[in-house]
Amino acid sequence: MADLQTQMKQAVADAAVEQIKDGMVLGLGSGSTAALMIQGLGAKLASGELKDIVGVTTSFQGEVLAAELNIPLLSLNAVSRIDLAIDGADEVDPGFQLIKGGGACHVQEKLVAARADRFVVVVDSTKLVDRLNLGFLLPVEVLPGAWRQVKQQLEALGGSAELRMAQRKAGPVVTDQGNLVLDAKLNGGISDPVALEQTINNIPGVLENGLFVNITDEVLVGEITDGVAGVRSLEKRLS
């Protein structure tokens, strides 16, 4: 399955690059599929197929990759607008509501997506779900001095929350903003993403959570059909 998933990610990343036009200011997302998109963009810039592109990255990971590929970058504060933002997601529901933040970059990702005239999400078919949070935990970025208090408030909503611990490093994950991440699981999943996003963000000590609601313009899905990787534009289902 790993090889098929890589094929799906590559196919959808290539499809996203086809939406990029000369002269665009681009939001460059985070994660494995977005990284493939950034690599594809770098190749087109190097070959001259695309020109006059400026990128705004959503993570230090993306910044390093873009710099290695000689993609011109500006900070979010240095641009007046973003034409197109392309990013992955950890879960996508039929109404185009998302959970993001598996890489702990969701604060900058949401800032860039909200600034973009058009926000396109690129995923493989394994990321499509009927209801959010049944399989993937909801990341909540919190101030380091408030994580225990916020954990209690999240659990009071009906579920559990755990401090995300780092791999190959002692202690918790620290975000690019210097904060911590609580991963929350709501009993029965998330039935109302719009209301829950506001509720969580109103908890003192929370900087931002990984629910991306009413912000996605298109979802491109990489999938395998008859052993061949292809891409479809997901049809939005209104509740």
PDB file of C-alpha atoms in Angstrom:
ATOM      1  CA  MET A   1       0.000   0.000   0.000  1.00  0.00           C
ATOM      2  CA  ALA A   2       2.865   2.387   0.713  1.00  0.00           C
ATOM      3  CA  ASP A   3       3.966   2.386  -2.915  1.00  0.00           C
ATOM      4  CA  LEU A   4       0.401   2.904  -4.158  1.00  0.00           C
ATOM      5  CA  GLN A   5      -0.052   5.749  -1.687  1.00  0.00           C
ATOM      6  CA  THR A   6       3.138   7.380  -2.983  1.00  0.00           C
ATOM      7  CA  GLN A   7       1.791   7.093  -6.526  1.00  0.00           C
ATOM      8  CA  MET A   8      -1.477   8.745  -5.462  1.00  0.00           C
ATOM      9  CA  LYS A   9       0.381  11.569  -3.723  1.00  0.00           C
ATOM     10  CA  GLN A  10       2.605  12.163  -6.751  1.00  0.00           C
ATOM     11  CA  ALA A  11      -0.359  12.221  -9.139  1.00  0.00           C
ATOM     12  CA  VAL A  12      -2.313  14.748  -7.085  1.00  0.00           C
ATOM     13  CA  ALA A  13       0.782  16.894  -6.492  1.00  0.00           C
ATOM     14  CA  ASP A  14       1.391  17.029 -10.250  1.00  0.00           C
ATOM     15  CA  ALA A  15      -2.248  18.007 -10.848  1.00  0.00           C
ATOM     16  CA  ALA A  16      -1.938  20.848  -8.336  1.00  0.00           C
ATOM     17  CA  VAL A  17       1.174  22.213 -10.046  1.00  0.00           C
ATOM     18  CA  GLU A  18      -0.837  22.435 -13.283  1.00  0.00           C
ATOM     19  CA  GLN A  19      -3.006  25.104 -11.607  1.00  0.00           C
ATOM     20  CA  ILE A  20      -0.012  27.397 -11.062  1.00  0.00           C
ATOM     21  CA  LYS A  21       0.365  30.264 -13.540  1.00  0.00           C
ATOM     22  CA  ASP A  22       3.176  32.752 -14.215  1.00  0.00           C
ATOM     23  CA  GLY A  23       3.365  35.669 -11.821  1.00  0.00           C
ATOM     24  CA  MET A  24       1.434  34.061  -8.962  1.00  0.00           C
ATOM     25  CA  VAL A  25       2.028  34.534  -5.267  1.00  0.00           C
ATOM     26  CA  LEU A  26       1.694  30.990  -3.922  1.00  0.00           C
ATOM     27  CA  GLY A  27       0.993  29.568  -0.495  1.00  0.00           C
ATOM     28  CA  LEU A  28       3.216  26.505  -0.195  1.00  0.00           C
ATOM     29  CA  GLY A  29       1.843  23.943   2.222  1.00  0.00           C
ATOM     30  CA  SER A  30       3.406  21.401   4.558  1.00  0.00           C
ATOM     31  CA  GLY A  31       3.536  17.619   4.673  1.00  0.00           C
ATOM     32  CA  SER A  32       4.487  14.862   2.263  1.00  0.00           C
ATOM     33  CA  THR A  33       2.051  15.620  -0.568  1.00  0.00           C
ATOM     34  CA  ALA A  34       2.735  19.361  -0.419  1.00  0.00           C
ATOM     35  CA  ALA A  35       6.469  18.608  -0.518  1.00  0.00           C
ATOM     36  CA  LEU A  36       5.977  16.730  -3.799  1.00  0.00           C
ATOM     37  CA  MET A  37       4.065  19.752  -5.121  1.00  0.00           C
ATOM     38  CA  ILE A  38       6.915  22.086  -4.112  1.00  0.00           C
ATOM     39  CA  GLN A  39       9.407  19.812  -5.860  1.00  0.00           C
ATOM     40  CA  GLY A  40       7.265  19.874  -9.016  1.00  0.00           C
ATOM     41  CA  LEU A  41       7.080  23.662  -8.852  1.00  0.00           C
ATOM     42  CA  GLY A  42      10.850  23.881  -8.443  1.00  0.00           C
ATOM     43  CA  ALA A  43      11.374  21.712 -11.525  1.00  0.00           C
ATOM     44  CA  LYS A  44       9.075  23.895 -13.639  1.00  0.00           C
ATOM     45  CA  LEU A  45      10.815  27.065 -12.486  1.00  0.00           C
ATOM     46  CA  ALA A  46      14.225  25.551 -13.242  1.00  0.00           C
ATOM     47  CA  SER A  47      13.130  24.512 -16.743  1.00  0.00           C
ATOM     48  CA  GLY A  48      11.544  27.880 -17.475  1.00  0.00           C
ATOM     49  CA  GLU A  49       8.018  26.470 -17.821  1.00  0.00           C
ATOM     50  CA  LEU A  50       6.971  28.808 -15.014  1.00  0.00           C
ATOM     51  CA  LYS A  51       8.379  32.209 -14.121  1.00  0.00           C
ATOM     52  CA  ASP A  52       7.899  35.153 -11.750  1.00  0.00           C
ATOM     53  CA  ILE A  53       6.615  32.935  -8.923  1.00  0.00           C
ATOM     54  CA  VAL A  54       6.883  33.952  -5.275  1.00  0.00           C
ATOM     55  CA  GLY A  55       6.159  31.494  -2.474  1.00  0.00           C
ATOM     56  CA  VAL A  56       4.881  31.970   1.074  1.00  0.00           C
ATOM     57  CA  THR A  57       5.604  28.871   3.134  1.00  0.00           C
ATOM     58  CA  THR A  58       3.553  27.444   5.980  1.00  0.00           C
ATOM     59  CA  SER A  59       6.420  25.797   7.851  1.00  0.00           C
ATOM     60  CA  PHE A  60      10.154  25.801   8.369  1.00  0.00           C
ATOM     61  CA  GLN A  61      10.191  22.421   6.582  1.00  0.00           C
ATOM     62  CA  GLY A  62       8.684  23.996   3.479  1.00  0.00           C
ATOM     63  CA  GLU A  63      10.983  26.994   3.710  1.00  0.00           C
ATOM     64  CA  VAL A  64      14.074  24.780   3.673  1.00  0.00           C
ATOM     65  CA  LEU A  65      12.785  22.717   0.733  1.00  0.00           C
ATOM     66  CA  ALA A  66      11.801  25.788  -1.299  1.00  0.00           C
ATOM     67  CA  ALA A  67      15.165  27.424  -0.638  1.00  0.00           C
ATOM     68  CA  GLU A  68      16.979  24.288  -1.813  1.00  0.00           C
ATOM     69  CA  LEU A  69      14.965  24.436  -5.057  1.00  0.00           C
ATOM     70  CA  ASN A  70      15.670  28.154  -5.552  1.00  0.00           C
ATOM     71  CA  ILE A  71      12.006  29.137  -5.242  1.00  0.00           C
ATOM     72  CA  PRO A  72      11.809  32.855  -4.310  1.00  0.00           C
ATOM     73  CA  LEU A  73      10.151  33.334  -0.916  1.00  0.00           C
ATOM     74  CA  LEU A  74       8.505  36.159   0.995  1.00  0.00           C
ATOM     75  CA  SER A  75       7.050  36.254   4.495  1.00  0.00           C
ATOM     76  CA  LEU A  76       3.305  36.470   5.039  1.00  0.00           C
ATOM     77  CA  ASN A  77       3.710  40.068   6.250  1.00  0.00           C
ATOM     78  CA  ALA A  78       5.541  41.009   3.047  1.00  0.00           C
ATOM     79  CA  VAL A  79       2.712  40.143   0.627  1.00  0.00           C
ATOM     80  CA  SER A  80      -0.540  42.002   0.091  1.00  0.00           C
ATOM     81  CA  ARG A  81      -2.342  38.893  -1.149  1.00  0.00           C
ATOM     82  CA  ILE A  82      -1.898  35.227  -2.078  1.00  0.00           C
ATOM     83  CA  ASP A  83      -3.319  34.087  -5.407  1.00  0.00           C
ATOM     84  CA  LEU A  84      -3.351  30.357  -4.722  1.00  0.00           C
ATOM     85  CA  ALA A  85      -2.529  28.256  -1.671  1.00  0.00           C
ATOM     86  CA  ILE A  86      -1.963  24.505  -2.058  1.00  0.00           C
ATOM     87  CA  ASP A  87      -1.765  22.267   0.994  1.00  0.00           C
ATOM     88  CA  GLY A  88      -2.514  18.770   2.194  1.00  0.00           C
ATOM     89  CA  ALA A  89      -4.872  17.611   4.925  1.00  0.00           C
ATOM     90  CA  ASP A  90      -5.039  14.827   7.478  1.00  0.00           C
ATOM     91  CA  GLU A  91      -8.791  14.325   7.052  1.00  0.00           C
ATOM     92  CA  VAL A  92     -11.382  15.716   4.623  1.00  0.00           C
ATOM     93  CA  ASP A  93     -15.122  15.285   5.130  1.00  0.00           C
ATOM     94  CA  PRO A  94     -17.788  15.424   2.363  1.00  0.00           C
ATOM     95  CA  GLY A  95     -18.464  19.117   3.082  1.00  0.00           C
ATOM     96  CA  PHE A  96     -14.791  20.067   2.519  1.00  0.00           C
ATOM     97  CA  GLN A  97     -14.178  20.590   6.248  1.00  0.00           C
ATOM     98  CA  LEU A  98     -10.663  19.544   7.239  1.00  0.00           C
ATOM     99  CA  ILE A  99      -8.451  18.426  10.064  1.00  0.00           C
ATOM    100  CA  LYS A 100      -4.872  19.584   9.639  1.00  0.00           C
ATOM    101  CA  GLY A 101      -1.943  19.771  11.995  1.00  0.00           C
ATOM    102  CA  GLY A 102      -0.387  16.331  11.908  1.00  0.00           C
ATOM    103  CA  GLY A 103       2.901  18.120  11.347  1.00  0.00           C
ATOM    104  CA  ALA A 104       2.116  20.760  14.000  1.00  0.00           C
ATOM    105  CA  CYS A 105       2.108  23.557  11.382  1.00  0.00           C
ATOM    106  CA  HIS A 106      -1.619  24.343  11.407  1.00  0.00           C
ATOM    107  CA  VAL A 107      -1.354  27.906  12.724  1.00  0.00           C
ATOM    108  CA  GLN A 108       0.728  29.143   9.796  1.00  0.00           C
ATOM    109  CA  GLU A 109      -1.195  26.872   7.424  1.00  0.00           C
ATOM    110  CA  LYS A 110      -4.483  28.475   8.449  1.00  0.00           C
ATOM    111  CA  LEU A 111      -3.066  31.988   8.155  1.00  0.00           C
ATOM    112  CA  VAL A 112      -1.892  31.301   4.604  1.00  0.00           C
ATOM    113  CA  ALA A 113      -5.113  29.534   3.568  1.00  0.00           C
ATOM    114  CA  ALA A 114      -7.241  32.374   4.927  1.00  0.00           C
ATOM    115  CA  ARG A 115      -5.190  34.937   2.985  1.00  0.00           C
ATOM    116  CA  ALA A 116      -5.452  33.099  -0.331  1.00  0.00           C
ATOM    117  CA  ASP A 117      -7.930  33.990  -3.063  1.00  0.00           C
ATOM    118  CA  ARG A 118      -8.152  30.268  -3.773  1.00  0.00           C
ATOM    119  CA  PHE A 119      -7.296  27.366  -1.431  1.00  0.00           C
ATOM    120  CA  VAL A 120      -6.782  23.943  -3.020  1.00  0.00           C
ATOM    121  CA  VAL A 121      -6.329  20.841  -0.869  1.00  0.00           C
ATOM    122  CA  VAL A 122      -4.347  17.878  -2.208  1.00  0.00           C
ATOM    123  CA  VAL A 123      -4.831  14.466  -0.601  1.00  0.00           C
ATOM    124  CA  ASP A 124      -4.726  10.780  -1.413  1.00  0.00           C
ATOM    125  CA  SER A 125      -7.938   8.801  -1.087  1.00  0.00           C
ATOM    126  CA  THR A 126      -7.028   7.457   2.359  1.00  0.00           C
ATOM    127  CA  LYS A 127      -7.678  10.950   3.816  1.00  0.00           C
ATOM    128  CA  LEU A 128     -11.381  11.020   2.896  1.00  0.00           C
ATOM    129  CA  VAL A 129     -13.741  10.377   5.828  1.00  0.00           C
ATOM    130  CA  ASP A 130     -17.471  10.592   6.477  1.00  0.00           C
ATOM    131  CA  ARG A 131     -16.940  12.279   9.864  1.00  0.00           C
ATOM    132  CA  LEU A 132     -13.893  14.074  11.202  1.00  0.00           C
ATOM    133  CA  ASN A 133     -11.945  12.906  14.257  1.00  0.00           C
ATOM    134  CA  LEU A 134     -13.070   9.294  14.290  1.00  0.00           C
ATOM    135  CA  GLY A 135      -9.644   8.236  13.034  1.00  0.00           C
ATOM    136  CA  PHE A 136      -7.359  11.271  13.302  1.00  0.00           C
ATOM    137  CA  LEU A 137      -6.822  13.307  16.455  1.00  0.00           C
ATOM    138  CA  LEU A 138      -7.575  17.051  16.419  1.00  0.00           C
ATOM    139  CA  PRO A 139      -4.425  19.133  17.070  1.00  0.00           C
ATOM    140  CA  VAL A 140      -4.766  22.151  19.344  1.00  0.00           C
ATOM    141  CA  GLU A 141      -1.802  24.519  19.704  1.00  0.00           C
ATOM    142  CA  VAL A 142      -1.522  25.897  23.225  1.00  0.00           C
ATOM    143  CA  LEU A 143       0.700  28.226  25.195  1.00  0.00           C
ATOM    144  CA  PRO A 144       3.255  26.169  27.151  1.00  0.00           C
ATOM    145  CA  GLY A 145       2.108  27.575  30.482  1.00  0.00           C
ATOM    146  CA  ALA A 146      -1.523  26.654  29.839  1.00  0.00           C
ATOM    147  CA  TRP A 147      -1.446  23.123  28.437  1.00  0.00           C
ATOM    148  CA  ARG A 148      -2.819  21.394  31.530  1.00  0.00           C
ATOM    149  CA  GLN A 149      -5.634  23.904  31.940  1.00  0.00           C
ATOM    150  CA  VAL A 150      -6.568  23.639  28.260  1.00  0.00           C
ATOM    151  CA  LYS A 151      -6.416  19.838  28.426  1.00  0.00           C
ATOM    152  CA  GLN A 152      -9.040  19.893  31.176  1.00  0.00           C
ATOM    153  CA  GLN A 153     -11.253  22.245  29.151  1.00  0.00           C
ATOM    154  CA  LEU A 154     -11.008  20.048  26.056  1.00  0.00           C
ATOM    155  CA  GLU A 155     -11.873  16.927  28.033  1.00  0.00           C
ATOM    156  CA  ALA A 156     -14.876  18.754  29.486  1.00  0.00           C
ATOM    157  CA  LEU A 157     -16.244  18.953  25.918  1.00  0.00           C
ATOM    158  CA  GLY A 158     -16.521  15.161  25.986  1.00  0.00           C
ATOM    159  CA  GLY A 159     -13.437  13.229  25.052  1.00  0.00           C
ATOM    160  CA  SER A 160      -9.727  13.029  25.742  1.00  0.00           C
ATOM    161  CA  ALA A 161      -6.643  15.150  25.047  1.00  0.00           C
ATOM    162  CA  GLU A 162      -2.980  14.262  25.285  1.00  0.00           C
ATOM    163  CA  LEU A 163       0.174  16.344  25.058  1.00  0.00           C
ATOM    164  CA  ARG A 164       1.998  15.429  21.835  1.00  0.00           C
ATOM    165  CA  MET A 165       5.422  14.006  22.622  1.00  0.00           C
ATOM    166  CA  ALA A 166       8.397  14.274  20.277  1.00  0.00           C
ATOM    167  CA  GLN A 167      10.014  11.349  18.511  1.00  0.00           C
ATOM    168  CA  ARG A 168      13.794  10.900  18.831  1.00  0.00           C
ATOM    169  CA  LYS A 169      13.843  13.779  21.317  1.00  0.00           C
ATOM    170  CA  ALA A 170      13.006  13.896  24.982  1.00  0.00           C
ATOM    171  CA  GLY A 171       9.954  15.952  25.834  1.00  0.00           C
ATOM    172  CA  PRO A 172       7.003  17.377  23.933  1.00  0.00           C
ATOM    173  CA  VAL A 173       6.704  18.558  20.343  1.00  0.00           C
ATOM    174  CA  VAL A 174       7.431  22.290  20.094  1.00  0.00           C
ATOM    175  CA  THR A 175       5.825  24.171  17.191  1.00  0.00           C
ATOM    176  CA  ASP A 176       7.512  26.737  14.932  1.00  0.00           C
ATOM    177  CA  GLN A 177       5.860  29.355  17.175  1.00  0.00           C
ATOM    178  CA  GLY A 178       7.386  27.836  20.318  1.00  0.00           C
ATOM    179  CA  ASN A 179       4.137  26.381  21.638  1.00  0.00           C
ATOM    180  CA  LEU A 180       2.878  22.895  22.540  1.00  0.00           C
ATOM    181  CA  VAL A 181       0.246  20.674  20.888  1.00  0.00           C
ATOM    182  CA  LEU A 182      -2.614  18.815  22.520  1.00  0.00           C
ATOM    183  CA  ASP A 183      -4.195  16.066  20.409  1.00  0.00           C
ATOM    184  CA  ALA A 184      -7.906  15.759  21.151  1.00  0.00           C
ATOM    185  CA  LYS A 185     -10.375  12.957  20.503  1.00  0.00           C
ATOM    186  CA  LEU A 186     -14.066  13.829  20.783  1.00  0.00           C
ATOM    187  CA  ASN A 187     -16.504  11.084  21.685  1.00  0.00           C
ATOM    188  CA  GLY A 188     -18.279  10.079  18.483  1.00  0.00           C
ATOM    189  CA  GLY A 189     -16.119  12.344  16.344  1.00  0.00           C
ATOM    190  CA  ILE A 190     -16.945  15.909  15.341  1.00  0.00           C
ATOM    191  CA  SER A 191     -20.570  16.458  14.329  1.00  0.00           C
ATOM    192  CA  ASP A 192     -20.375  20.260  13.967  1.00  0.00           C
ATOM    193  CA  PRO A 193     -16.886  21.399  12.869  1.00  0.00           C
ATOM    194  CA  VAL A 194     -17.900  25.061  12.519  1.00  0.00           C
ATOM    195  CA  ALA A 195     -19.172  25.387  16.073  1.00  0.00           C
ATOM    196  CA  LEU A 196     -16.349  23.328  17.565  1.00  0.00           C
ATOM    197  CA  GLU A 197     -13.628  25.404  15.907  1.00  0.00           C
ATOM    198  CA  GLN A 198     -15.012  28.533  17.571  1.00  0.00           C
ATOM    199  CA  THR A 199     -15.565  26.827  20.914  1.00  0.00           C
ATOM    200  CA  ILE A 200     -11.988  25.537  21.135  1.00  0.00           C
ATOM    201  CA  ASN A 201     -10.426  28.790  19.971  1.00  0.00           C
ATOM    202  CA  ASN A 202     -12.333  30.615  22.719  1.00  0.00           C
ATOM    203  CA  ILE A 203     -10.597  28.563  25.435  1.00  0.00           C
ATOM    204  CA  PRO A 204      -7.985  30.779  27.140  1.00  0.00           C
ATOM    205  CA  GLY A 205      -4.499  29.556  26.297  1.00  0.00           C
ATOM    206  CA  VAL A 206      -5.411  28.172  22.864  1.00  0.00           C
ATOM    207  CA  LEU A 207      -3.627  29.767  19.927  1.00  0.00           C
ATOM    208  CA  GLU A 208      -5.367  27.813  17.156  1.00  0.00           C
ATOM    209  CA  ASN A 209      -6.826  24.384  16.401  1.00  0.00           C
ATOM    210  CA  GLY A 210      -6.599  22.111  13.372  1.00  0.00           C
ATOM    211  CA  LEU A 211     -10.185  22.451  12.152  1.00  0.00           C
ATOM    212  CA  PHE A 212     -10.239  24.254   8.802  1.00  0.00           C
ATOM    213  CA  VAL A 213     -13.889  25.150   8.169  1.00  0.00           C
ATOM    214  CA  ASN A 214     -15.567  26.862   5.201  1.00  0.00           C
ATOM    215  CA  ILE A 215     -12.220  27.796   3.661  1.00  0.00           C
ATOM    216  CA  THR A 216     -11.513  25.121   1.014  1.00  0.00           C
ATOM    217  CA  ASP A 217     -12.321  25.880  -2.629  1.00  0.00           C
ATOM    218  CA  GLU A 218     -11.315  22.568  -4.198  1.00  0.00           C
ATOM    219  CA  VAL A 219     -10.160  19.129  -3.061  1.00  0.00           C
ATOM    220  CA  LEU A 220      -7.985  17.151  -5.469  1.00  0.00           C
ATOM    221  CA  VAL A 221      -7.895  13.443  -4.632  1.00  0.00           C
ATOM    222  CA  GLY A 222      -5.258  11.014  -5.798  1.00  0.00           C
ATOM    223  CA  GLU A 223      -6.620   7.489  -6.179  1.00  0.00           C
ATOM    224  CA  ILE A 224      -5.804   4.153  -7.752  1.00  0.00           C
ATOM    225  CA  THR A 225      -8.159   2.848 -10.452  1.00  0.00           C
ATOM    226  CA  ASP A 226      -7.354  -0.480 -12.120  1.00  0.00           C
ATOM    227  CA  GLY A 227      -3.818  -0.250 -10.781  1.00  0.00           C
ATOM    228  CA  VAL A 228      -3.208   3.226 -12.224  1.00  0.00           C
ATOM    229  CA  ALA A 229      -2.862   6.445 -10.196  1.00  0.00           C
ATOM    230  CA  GLY A 230      -5.272   9.194 -11.208  1.00  0.00           C
ATOM    231  CA  VAL A 231      -6.777  12.398  -9.842  1.00  0.00           C
ATOM    232  CA  ARG A 232     -10.321  13.617  -9.440  1.00  0.00           C
ATOM    233  CA  SER A 233     -11.789  16.850  -8.154  1.00  0.00           C
ATOM    234  CA  LEU A 234     -13.976  15.891  -5.195  1.00  0.00           C
ATOM    235  CA  GLU A 235     -17.628  16.850  -5.421  1.00  0.00           C
ATOM    236  CA  LYS A 236     -18.683  18.841  -2.383  1.00  0.00           C
ATOM    237  CA  ARG A 237     -21.669  17.425  -0.521  1.00  0.00           C
ATOM    238  CA  LEU A 238     -23.781  19.983   1.286  1.00  0.00           C
ATOM    239  CA  SER A 239     -25.249  18.889   4.591  1.00  0.00           C
TER     240      SER A 239
END
